């Protein structure tokens, strides 16, 4: 048989919590990168639109002035002058500043074409090979470089005004912007995982303390466990443990009582046997009676030790016909009744099927045997004993009626106590019969009642659920 895998609850919670955080963080990162790139592309496109509109606004409307401005721009473009952004590359710039200068120096361009597509001005060296543009955005190739171009057509001047961005540089900047928050996100994730670890560990402390307390507790220490103030989830397990401790304590007390009672009661027949053996070994009758009494006492003690009302839920039951069980018991006890010239009469007011119940047949037989045997023992010689079984709704009632001396009210209250013997103390018995009857009735969730027989004697009524 394979051994069940043992795992730590704390490790299990931490493992899956951190795994879900990492999975959620990765999904959030992908979503953030996608959204950042999308928004960055929109910002760059908006910049192209603004650049084209700005150039269109700055150009003069007169044709001569327009030609002069464009010619001047061309001369400035071809000349080396102090305003060229490339001069800043020789200065002590940080990484972000160098990227900004590179972007505005080589990553942006302006192209002006006439209606037929002839280039009138281009800030890009590759601008001479441009074809006729179309309105809006285009992705074009200029000497193996990809460019994003926005074009507008000025109807008054009959000019195409175009602004362009280098797509590789644009993509690089977009990715850098998208991933710029990864270090901060990583630090936040590490701090979050550390906080979760500390919180889970702190939350598991009451369980660890409970485990340590149970492992260090002495086996005979059955005092209730104290409930923690800040761990309401442990209240139910602690209540269950305390309930179990209480049941174990009751069981141990029961076993201690049984041991004490058995030791006390066994001393009497053993002392009698020792006296008979030491004084008069020829008195076989008294020896046999002593042995029989001790045998009966031991059997009843063993029966009492096996019975425990706490185990009623685990008791295996089956359909039991009480008249059949009572008939077998009466047949077994017939020699005792015959020796006292007594008659035991069984009265059933319904069929065996109607007088059946769910129960433990052996225990029900012991119950009936003790009741009928007590009736035979304590009734007068020549009397009759009635055993009546009848249905009562969803219950069955069993009455054992004798016509002996009966019991006083005080005796009725004490008769179910262990080793209590009412009536003639010289009769055989150990005073455990009615205690066994009480225990069996409780196991079957029934009830018992003692009353006086109208003609004199005792009536024991047992009510059992079907």
CSV table of C-alpha atoms in Angstrom, one decimal:
chain,number,residue,atom,x,y,z
A,1,UNK,CA,0.0,0.0,0.0
A,2,UNK,CA,1.4,3.4,-1.0
A,3,UNK,CA,2.1,5.8,1.7
A,4,UNK,CA,0.1,9.0,1.6
A,5,UNK,CA,2.1,12.0,0.6
A,6,UNK,CA,2.7,14.4,3.6
A,7,UNK,CA,2.9,18.1,2.8
A,8,UNK,CA,3.1,21.4,4.8
A,9,UNK,CA,0.0,23.6,4.7
A,10,UNK,CA,2.2,26.7,5.0
A,11,UNK,CA,4.4,25.6,2.1
A,12,UNK,CA,1.3,24.7,0.0
A,13,UNK,CA,-0.3,28.1,0.6
A,14,UNK,CA,2.9,30.0,-0.1
A,15,UNK,CA,3.7,28.0,-3.2
A,16,UNK,CA,0.4,28.5,-4.9
A,17,UNK,CA,0.0,32.1,-3.7
A,18,UNK,CA,3.4,33.1,-5.1
A,19,UNK,CA,2.8,31.0,-8.3
A,20,UNK,CA,-0.5,32.8,-8.9
A,21,UNK,CA,1.1,36.2,-8.2
A,22,UNK,CA,3.9,35.5,-10.7
A,23,UNK,CA,1.4,34.3,-13.3
A,24,UNK,CA,-0.8,37.3,-12.7
A,25,UNK,CA,2.2,39.6,-12.8
A,26,UNK,CA,3.4,38.1,-16.1
A,27,UNK,CA,0.0,38.5,-17.6
A,28,UNK,CA,-0.2,42.1,-16.3
A,29,UNK,CA,3.3,42.8,-17.7
A,30,UNK,CA,2.3,41.5,-21.2
A,31,UNK,CA,-0.9,43.6,-21.1
A,32,UNK,CA,1.0,46.7,-19.9
A,33,UNK,CA,3.7,46.3,-22.6
A,34,UNK,CA,1.0,45.9,-25.3
A,35,UNK,CA,-0.9,48.9,-24.0
A,36,UNK,CA,2.2,51.0,-23.6
A,37,UNK,CA,3.4,50.3,-27.2
A,38,UNK,CA,-0.1,51.0,-28.6
A,39,UNK,CA,-0.3,54.3,-26.7
A,40,UNK,CA,3.3,55.2,-27.7
A,41,UNK,CA,2.5,54.6,-31.3
A,42,UNK,CA,-0.5,56.9,-31.1
A,43,UNK,CA,1.7,59.6,-29.5
A,44,UNK,CA,4.3,59.3,-32.2
A,45,UNK,CA,1.6,59.4,-34.9
A,46,UNK,CA,0.1,62.5,-33.3
A,47,UNK,CA,3.6,64.1,-33.3
A,48,UNK,CA,3.8,63.5,-37.1
A,49,UNK,CA,0.5,65.1,-37.6
A,50,UNK,CA,1.5,68.1,-35.5
A,51,UNK,CA,4.8,68.5,-37.4
A,52,UNK,CA,3.1,68.5,-40.8
A,53,UNK,CA,0.6,71.0,-39.7
A,54,UNK,CA,3.3,73.2,-38.2
A,55,UNK,CA,5.3,73.2,-41.4
A,56,UNK,CA,2.2,74.0,-43.4
A,57,UNK,CA,1.5,77.0,-41.1
A,58,UNK,CA,5.1,78.4,-41.4
A,59,UNK,CA,5.3,78.3,-45.2
A,60,UNK,CA,4.5,81.6,-46.9
A,61,UNK,CA,1.6,81.8,-49.3
A,62,UNK,CA,3.2,83.8,-52.1
A,63,UNK,CA,5.0,81.7,-54.7
A,64,UNK,CA,8.1,83.8,-54.9
A,65,UNK,CA,8.4,83.9,-51.1
A,66,UNK,CA,7.8,80.1,-51.0
A,67,UNK,CA,10.6,79.4,-53.4
A,68,UNK,CA,13.0,81.7,-51.5
A,69,UNK,CA,12.2,80.0,-48.2
A,70,UNK,CA,12.6,76.5,-49.6
A,71,UNK,CA,15.9,77.4,-51.3
A,72,UNK,CA,17.1,78.9,-48.0
A,73,UNK,CA,16.1,75.7,-46.2
A,74,UNK,CA,18.0,73.6,-48.8
A,75,UNK,CA,21.2,75.7,-48.5
A,76,UNK,CA,21.0,75.5,-44.7
A,77,UNK,CA,20.5,71.7,-45.0
A,78,UNK,CA,23.6,71.3,-47.1
A,79,UNK,CA,25.8,73.7,-45.0
A,80,UNK,CA,27.7,72.9,-41.9
A,81,UNK,CA,26.7,75.4,-39.2
A,82,UNK,CA,26.8,75.7,-35.5
A,83,UNK,CA,23.1,74.8,-35.0
A,84,UNK,CA,23.5,71.3,-36.2
A,85,UNK,CA,22.3,68.8,-33.5
A,86,UNK,CA,25.2,66.5,-34.3
A,87,UNK,CA,27.5,68.8,-32.3
A,88,UNK,CA,25.9,67.6,-29.1
A,89,UNK,CA,27.3,64.1,-29.6
A,90,UNK,CA,30.7,65.3,-28.5
A,91,UNK,CA,29.3,66.6,-25.2
A,92,UNK,CA,29.1,64.7,-21.9
A,93,UNK,CA,25.5,63.5,-22.2
A,94,UNK,CA,23.8,60.7,-20.2
A,95,UNK,CA,22.2,57.8,-21.9
A,96,UNK,CA,18.7,59.3,-22.1
A,97,UNK,CA,20.0,62.6,-23.4
A,98,UNK,CA,22.0,60.9,-26.1
A,99,UNK,CA,18.9,59.0,-27.2
A,100,UNK,CA,16.9,62.2,-27.4
A,101,UNK,CA,19.5,64.0,-29.5
A,102,UNK,CA,19.8,60.9,-31.8
A,103,UNK,CA,16.1,60.7,-32.2
A,104,UNK,CA,15.6,64.4,-33.2
A,105,UNK,CA,18.8,64.4,-35.3
A,106,UNK,CA,18.3,61.3,-37.3
A,107,UNK,CA,14.9,60.0,-36.5
A,108,UNK,CA,12.7,62.9,-37.7
A,109,UNK,CA,12.5,64.3,-41.2
A,110,UNK,CA,10.5,66.8,-43.2
A,111,UNK,CA,9.8,66.5,-47.0
A,112,UNK,CA,8.0,69.0,-49.3
A,113,UNK,CA,6.9,68.0,-52.8
A,114,UNK,CA,4.9,69.6,-55.5
A,115,UNK,CA,1.7,68.2,-56.9
A,116,UNK,CA,3.6,65.9,-59.3
A,117,UNK,CA,5.8,64.5,-56.6
A,118,UNK,CA,9.0,66.4,-57.3
A,119,UNK,CA,10.9,66.9,-54.1
A,120,UNK,CA,11.3,70.6,-53.3
A,121,UNK,CA,12.9,70.2,-49.9
A,122,UNK,CA,13.9,67.2,-47.8
A,123,UNK,CA,15.7,67.0,-44.5
A,124,UNK,CA,16.5,63.4,-45.3
A,125,UNK,CA,19.4,62.5,-47.6
A,126,UNK,CA,17.3,59.8,-49.1
A,127,UNK,CA,14.5,62.1,-50.0
A,128,UNK,CA,15.4,62.4,-53.7
A,129,UNK,CA,13.9,59.1,-54.6
A,130,UNK,CA,10.5,59.6,-53.2
A,131,UNK,CA,7.4,58.9,-55.3
A,132,UNK,CA,4.2,60.8,-55.4
A,133,UNK,CA,2.6,60.7,-51.9
A,134,UNK,CA,-0.9,59.9,-50.8
A,135,UNK,CA,-2.8,61.6,-48.0
A,136,UNK,CA,-2.5,60.1,-44.5
A,137,UNK,CA,0.0,57.6,-43.0
A,138,UNK,CA,2.3,55.4,-45.0
A,139,UNK,CA,5.2,53.0,-44.3
A,140,UNK,CA,7.9,53.5,-46.9
A,141,UNK,CA,11.4,52.2,-47.6
A,142,UNK,CA,14.3,54.7,-48.1
A,143,UNK,CA,17.7,52.9,-48.8
A,144,UNK,CA,16.9,49.9,-46.6
A,145,UNK,CA,15.4,52.1,-43.8
A,146,UNK,CA,11.7,51.9,-42.9
A,147,UNK,CA,10.0,55.2,-42.3
A,148,UNK,CA,6.6,56.2,-41.0
A,149,UNK,CA,5.3,59.1,-43.0
A,150,UNK,CA,2.3,61.4,-42.6
A,151,UNK,CA,1.3,63.5,-45.7
A,152,UNK,CA,-1.1,66.4,-46.1
A,153,UNK,CA,-1.8,68.3,-49.4
A,154,UNK,CA,-2.0,72.1,-49.4
A,155,UNK,CA,-4.5,73.0,-52.1
A,156,UNK,CA,-3.6,76.7,-52.1
A,157,UNK,CA,0.1,76.2,-52.5
A,158,UNK,CA,-0.3,72.9,-54.4
A,159,UNK,CA,2.3,71.2,-52.2
A,160,UNK,CA,2.6,67.9,-50.4
A,161,UNK,CA,3.9,68.5,-46.8
A,162,UNK,CA,5.2,65.3,-45.2
A,163,UNK,CA,6.7,64.5,-41.8
A,164,UNK,CA,8.6,61.2,-41.3
A,165,UNK,CA,9.9,59.1,-38.4
A,166,UNK,CA,12.5,56.3,-38.5
A,167,UNK,CA,10.6,53.1,-37.7
A,168,UNK,CA,13.5,51.1,-36.1
A,169,UNK,CA,14.3,54.0,-33.9
A,170,UNK,CA,10.7,54.6,-33.2
A,171,UNK,CA,10.2,50.9,-32.3
A,172,UNK,CA,13.3,51.0,-30.0
A,173,UNK,CA,12.0,54.0,-28.2
A,174,UNK,CA,8.6,52.4,-27.9
A,175,UNK,CA,10.0,49.2,-26.4
A,176,UNK,CA,12.2,51.2,-24.0
A,177,UNK,CA,9.2,53.2,-22.8
A,178,UNK,CA,7.2,50.0,-22.4
A,179,UNK,CA,9.9,48.2,-20.4
A,180,UNK,CA,11.0,51.1,-18.4
A,181,UNK,CA,8.7,50.2,-15.5
A,182,UNK,CA,9.9,46.5,-15.3
A,183,UNK,CA,12.5,47.2,-12.6
A,184,UNK,CA,10.0,49.0,-10.4
A,185,UNK,CA,7.5,46.2,-11.0
A,186,UNK,CA,10.1,43.6,-10.1
A,187,UNK,CA,11.0,45.3,-6.9
A,188,UNK,CA,7.2,45.6,-6.1
A,189,UNK,CA,6.7,41.9,-6.8
A,190,UNK,CA,9.6,40.9,-4.6
A,191,UNK,CA,8.4,43.1,-1.7
A,192,UNK,CA,4.8,41.7,-2.2
A,193,UNK,CA,6.1,38.1,-2.1
A,194,UNK,CA,8.1,38.8,1.0
A,195,UNK,CA,5.1,40.4,2.6
A,196,UNK,CA,2.9,37.4,1.7
A,197,UNK,CA,5.5,35.0,3.2
A,198,UNK,CA,5.6,37.0,6.5
A,199,UNK,CA,1.8,37.2,6.6
A,200,UNK,CA,1.3,33.5,6.0
A,201,UNK,CA,3.9,32.6,8.5
A,202,UNK,CA,2.4,34.9,11.1
A,203,UNK,CA,-1.1,33.5,10.3
A,204,UNK,CA,0.1,29.9,10.8
A,205,UNK,CA,1.7,30.6,14.2
A,206,UNK,CA,-1.5,29.6,16.2
A,207,UNK,CA,-1.5,26.2,14.3
A,208,UNK,CA,2.2,25.7,15.0
A,209,UNK,CA,1.7,26.6,18.7
A,210,UNK,CA,-1.3,24.2,18.9
A,211,UNK,CA,0.8,21.4,17.3
A,212,UNK,CA,3.7,22.1,19.7
A,213,UNK,CA,1.3,22.1,22.7
A,214,UNK,CA,-0.2,18.8,21.7
A,215,UNK,CA,3.2,17.1,21.0
A,216,UNK,CA,4.5,18.3,24.4
A,217,UNK,CA,1.4,17.4,26.4
A,218,UNK,CA,1.6,14.5,28.8
A,219,UNK,CA,-0.5,11.4,27.9
A,220,UNK,CA,-2.6,11.7,31.1
A,221,UNK,CA,-3.3,15.5,30.6
A,222,UNK,CA,-6.8,15.7,29.3
A,223,UNK,CA,-7.6,19.3,30.3
A,224,UNK,CA,-9.3,21.3,27.6
A,225,UNK,CA,-7.2,23.3,25.2
A,226,UNK,CA,-7.4,27.1,25.4
A,227,UNK,CA,-8.7,28.8,22.2
A,228,UNK,CA,-6.5,31.4,20.5
A,229,UNK,CA,-7.7,35.0,20.5
A,230,UNK,CA,-6.9,35.8,16.8
A,231,UNK,CA,-7.6,32.5,15.0
A,232,UNK,CA,-11.3,31.8,14.8
A,233,UNK,CA,-10.7,29.0,12.2
A,234,UNK,CA,-9.0,26.9,15.0
A,235,UNK,CA,-12.1,27.1,17.2
A,236,UNK,CA,-13.8,24.1,15.5
A,237,UNK,CA,-10.8,21.8,15.6
A,238,UNK,CA,-10.0,22.8,19.2
A,239,UNK,CA,-13.7,22.2,20.2
A,240,UNK,CA,-13.4,18.7,18.5
A,241,UNK,CA,-10.2,18.0,20.4
A,242,UNK,CA,-11.7,19.1,23.7
A,243,UNK,CA,-14.8,16.9,23.0
A,244,UNK,CA,-12.5,14.0,22.3
A,245,UNK,CA,-10.5,14.7,25.5
A,246,UNK,CA,-13.7,14.7,27.5
A,247,UNK,CA,-14.8,11.3,25.9
A,248,UNK,CA,-11.4,9.8,26.5
A,249,UNK,CA,-11.5,11.0,30.1
A,250,UNK,CA,-15.0,9.4,30.6
A,251,UNK,CA,-13.7,6.2,29.0
A,252,UNK,CA,-10.6,6.1,31.2
A,253,UNK,CA,-12.7,6.8,34.3
A,254,UNK,CA,-15.1,4.1,33.2
A,255,UNK,CA,-12.2,1.6,32.8
A,256,UNK,CA,-10.8,2.7,36.2
A,257,UNK,CA,-14.1,2.2,37.8
A,258,UNK,CA,-14.5,-1.2,36.1
A,259,UNK,CA,-11.0,-2.3,37.3
A,260,UNK,CA,-11.7,-1.1,40.9
A,261,UNK,CA,-15.2,-2.7,41.0
A,262,UNK,CA,-13.9,-6.0,39.5
A,263,UNK,CA,-11.1,-6.2,41.9
A,264,UNK,CA,-13.4,-5.5,44.8
A,265,UNK,CA,-16.1,-8.0,43.9
A,266,UNK,CA,-13.7,-10.8,43.0
A,267,UNK,CA,-12.2,-10.7,46.5
A,268,UNK,CA,-15.4,-12.1,48.1
A,269,UNK,CA,-15.7,-15.4,46.1
A,270,UNK,CA,-12.0,-15.9,46.1
A,271,UNK,CA,-11.8,-15.5,49.8
A,272,UNK,CA,-14.7,-17.9,50.2
A,273,UNK,CA,-13.0,-20.5,48.0
A,274,UNK,CA,-9.8,-20.1,49.9
A,275,UNK,CA,-11.6,-20.6,53.2
A,276,UNK,CA,-13.4,-23.7,52.0
A,277,UNK,CA,-10.3,-25.2,50.6
A,278,UNK,CA,-8.3,-24.5,53.8
A,279,UNK,CA,-11.0,-25.7,56.2
A,280,UNK,CA,-13.1,-28.4,54.5
A,281,UNK,CA,-12.2,-29.7,51.1
A,282,UNK,CA,-15.0,-32.3,51.3
A,283,UNK,CA,-17.8,-29.6,50.9
A,284,UNK,CA,-18.0,-29.9,47.1
A,285,UNK,CA,-21.4,-28.2,47.0
A,286,UNK,CA,-20.2,-24.9,48.5
A,287,UNK,CA,-17.1,-25.0,46.3
A,288,UNK,CA,-19.1,-25.5,43.2
A,289,UNK,CA,-21.4,-22.6,44.2
A,290,UNK,CA,-18.4,-20.4,44.8
A,291,UNK,CA,-16.9,-21.3,41.5
A,292,UNK,CA,-20.2,-20.8,39.7
A,293,UNK,CA,-20.7,-17.4,41.3
A,294,UNK,CA,-17.2,-16.3,40.4
A,295,UNK,CA,-17.7,-17.5,36.8
A,296,UNK,CA,-21.0,-15.6,36.6
A,297,UNK,CA,-19.3,-12.5,38.0
A,298,UNK,CA,-16.5,-12.6,35.5
A,299,UNK,CA,-18.8,-13.1,32.6
A,300,UNK,CA,-21.0,-10.2,33.6
A,301,UNK,CA,-18.0,-8.0,34.2
A,302,UNK,CA,-16.7,-8.8,30.7
A,303,UNK,CA,-20.1,-8.1,29.2
A,304,UNK,CA,-20.2,-4.8,31.0
A,305,UNK,CA,-16.7,-3.9,29.9
A,306,UNK,CA,-17.6,-4.4,26.2
A,307,UNK,CA,-20.7,-2.2,26.4
A,308,UNK,CA,-20.3,1.5,25.9
A,309,UNK,CA,-23.2,3.8,25.2
A,310,UNK,CA,-20.7,6.2,23.5
A,311,UNK,CA,-20.3,3.7,20.6
A,312,UNK,CA,-24.0,3.4,19.6
A,313,UNK,CA,-23.3,5.0,16.2
A,314,UNK,CA,-20.7,2.4,15.3
A,315,UNK,CA,-22.8,-0.6,16.4
A,316,UNK,CA,-23.7,-3.0,13.6
A,317,UNK,CA,-27.5,-3.6,13.6
A,318,UNK,CA,-29.9,-5.8,11.7
A,319,UNK,CA,-33.6,-6.6,11.7
A,320,UNK,CA,-34.3,-8.5,14.9
A,321,UNK,CA,-37.7,-10.2,15.7
A,322,UNK,CA,-38.0,-9.8,19.5
A,323,UNK,CA,-40.5,-12.7,20.0
A,324,UNK,CA,-38.0,-15.1,18.5
A,325,UNK,CA,-35.1,-13.7,20.7
A,326,UNK,CA,-37.4,-13.9,23.8
A,327,UNK,CA,-38.4,-17.5,22.9
A,328,UNK,CA,-34.8,-18.6,22.7
A,329,UNK,CA,-33.9,-16.9,26.0
A,330,UNK,CA,-37.0,-18.5,27.8
A,331,UNK,CA,-35.9,-21.9,26.4
A,332,UNK,CA,-32.4,-21.5,27.8
A,333,UNK,CA,-33.7,-20.4,31.2
A,334,UNK,CA,-36.4,-23.1,31.4
A,335,UNK,CA,-34.4,-25.4,33.7
A,336,UNK,CA,-34.0,-22.6,36.2
A,337,UNK,CA,-37.7,-21.8,36.1
A,338,UNK,CA,-38.5,-25.5,36.4
A,339,UNK,CA,-36.3,-25.9,39.4
A,340,UNK,CA,-38.5,-23.3,41.2
A,341,UNK,CA,-41.7,-24.7,39.8
A,342,UNK,CA,-42.3,-21.5,37.9
A,343,UNK,CA,-43.9,-20.9,34.5
A,344,UNK,CA,-42.6,-18.2,32.1
A,345,UNK,CA,-45.3,-17.1,29.6
A,346,UNK,CA,-44.6,-15.2,26.4
A,347,UNK,CA,-47.4,-12.9,25.1
A,348,UNK,CA,-47.1,-11.1,21.8
A,349,UNK,CA,-49.9,-8.9,20.5
A,350,UNK,CA,-48.7,-8.9,16.8
A,351,UNK,CA,-46.8,-11.0,14.3
A,352,UNK,CA,-43.0,-11.4,14.4
A,353,UNK,CA,-42.8,-9.0,11.4
A,354,UNK,CA,-44.7,-6.3,13.3
A,355,UNK,CA,-42.5,-6.8,16.4
A,356,UNK,CA,-39.2,-6.5,14.6
A,357,UNK,CA,-36.7,-3.7,15.1
A,358,UNK,CA,-33.2,-2.6,14.1
A,359,UNK,CA,-30.9,-3.7,16.8
A,360,UNK,CA,-28.0,-5.9,17.9
A,361,UNK,CA,-29.4,-9.4,18.4
A,362,UNK,CA,-26.8,-10.6,20.8
A,363,UNK,CA,-27.2,-7.6,23.1
A,364,UNK,CA,-31.0,-7.8,23.0
A,365,UNK,CA,-30.7,-11.4,24.0
A,366,UNK,CA,-28.5,-10.4,27.0
A,367,UNK,CA,-31.0,-7.8,27.9
A,368,UNK,CA,-33.9,-10.2,27.9
A,369,UNK,CA,-31.9,-12.9,29.7
A,370,UNK,CA,-31.0,-10.5,32.6
A,371,UNK,CA,-34.6,-9.4,33.0
A,372,UNK,CA,-36.1,-12.8,32.9
A,373,UNK,CA,-33.4,-14.4,35.0
A,374,UNK,CA,-33.8,-11.7,37.7
A,375,UNK,CA,-37.6,-12.3,37.6
A,376,UNK,CA,-37.0,-16.0,38.1
A,377,UNK,CA,-34.5,-15.4,40.9
A,378,UNK,CA,-36.5,-12.9,42.9
A,379,UNK,CA,-40.1,-14.3,42.5
A,380,UNK,CA,-41.7,-16.7,44.8
A,381,UNK,CA,-41.6,-20.4,44.1
A,382,UNK,CA,-44.6,-21.6,42.1
A,383,UNK,CA,-45.3,-18.1,40.6
A,384,UNK,CA,-45.7,-17.3,37.0
A,385,UNK,CA,-43.7,-14.7,35.0
A,386,UNK,CA,-45.2,-12.9,32.0
A,387,UNK,CA,-43.1,-11.5,29.1
A,388,UNK,CA,-45.2,-9.2,27.0
A,389,UNK,CA,-44.1,-7.7,23.6
A,390,UNK,CA,-46.4,-5.2,21.8
A,391,UNK,CA,-46.0,-2.4,19.2
A,392,UNK,CA,-46.5,1.3,20.3
A,393,UNK,CA,-46.4,3.4,17.2
A,394,UNK,CA,-42.8,3.6,16.0
A,395,UNK,CA,-41.6,1.8,19.1
A,396,UNK,CA,-41.8,-1.6,20.7
A,397,UNK,CA,-42.6,-2.2,24.4
A,398,UNK,CA,-41.2,-5.2,26.3
A,399,UNK,CA,-42.6,-5.9,29.8
A,400,UNK,CA,-41.3,-8.5,32.2
A,401,UNK,CA,-43.8,-9.0,35.0
A,402,UNK,CA,-43.1,-11.0,38.2
A,403,UNK,CA,-45.0,-11.4,41.4
A,404,UNK,CA,-42.2,-11.4,43.9
A,405,UNK,CA,-41.5,-9.0,46.8
A,406,UNK,CA,-41.0,-6.0,44.5
A,407,UNK,CA,-38.8,-3.0,45.1
A,408,UNK,CA,-39.3,0.1,47.2
A,409,UNK,CA,-39.0,3.6,45.6
A,410,UNK,CA,-35.5,3.9,47.0
A,411,UNK,CA,-34.4,0.5,45.7
A,412,UNK,CA,-35.8,1.4,42.3
A,413,UNK,CA,-33.6,4.4,42.1
A,414,UNK,CA,-30.5,2.4,43.1
A,415,UNK,CA,-31.1,-0.9,41.2
A,416,UNK,CA,-29.3,0.2,38.1
A,417,UNK,CA,-26.1,1.1,40.0
A,418,UNK,CA,-23.2,-1.3,39.7
A,419,UNK,CA,-23.0,-4.1,42.2
A,420,UNK,CA,-26.2,-3.0,43.9
A,421,UNK,CA,-28.3,-6.0,45.1
A,422,UNK,CA,-31.8,-5.7,46.4
A,423,UNK,CA,-33.7,-8.3,48.3
A,424,UNK,CA,-32.0,-11.6,49.4
A,425,UNK,CA,-28.3,-11.1,49.5
A,426,UNK,CA,-27.7,-14.8,49.7
A,427,UNK,CA,-29.1,-15.4,46.2
A,428,UNK,CA,-26.4,-15.9,43.5
A,429,UNK,CA,-25.5,-12.8,41.5
A,430,UNK,CA,-23.1,-9.9,41.4
A,431,UNK,CA,-25.4,-6.9,41.2
A,432,UNK,CA,-24.5,-6.1,37.5
A,433,UNK,CA,-27.6,-7.5,35.7
A,434,UNK,CA,-29.6,-4.3,35.7
A,435,UNK,CA,-26.5,-2.2,35.0
A,436,UNK,CA,-26.0,-4.3,31.9
A,437,UNK,CA,-29.7,-3.8,31.0
A,438,UNK,CA,-29.5,0.0,31.3
A,439,UNK,CA,-26.3,0.1,29.1
A,440,UNK,CA,-27.9,-2.0,26.4
A,441,UNK,CA,-31.1,0.1,26.4
A,442,UNK,CA,-29.0,3.3,26.1
A,443,UNK,CA,-27.0,1.7,23.2
A,444,UNK,CA,-30.3,1.2,21.4
A,445,UNK,CA,-31.5,4.7,22.3
A,446,UNK,CA,-34.4,3.4,24.3
A,447,UNK,CA,-35.7,4.0,27.8
A,448,UNK,CA,-36.6,1.9,30.8
A,449,UNK,CA,-39.2,2.1,33.6
A,450,UNK,CA,-39.8,0.3,36.8
A,451,UNK,CA,-43.3,0.0,38.3
A,452,UNK,CA,-45.2,-2.1,40.8
A,453,UNK,CA,-47.2,-5.1,39.6
A,454,UNK,CA,-50.8,-4.6,40.7
A,455,UNK,CA,-51.0,-8.1,42.3
A,456,UNK,CA,-47.6,-7.5,43.9
A,457,UNK,CA,-44.2,-7.8,42.4
A,458,UNK,CA,-42.1,-5.7,39.9
A,459,UNK,CA,-42.8,-4.8,36.3
A,460,UNK,CA,-39.9,-3.8,34.1
A,461,UNK,CA,-40.9,-2.0,30.9
A,462,UNK,CA,-38.4,-1.4,28.1
A,463,UNK,CA,-39.3,0.9,25.2
A,464,UNK,CA,-37.1,0.5,22.1
A,465,UNK,CA,-37.3,2.4,18.8
A,466,UNK,CA,-38.2,0.4,15.7
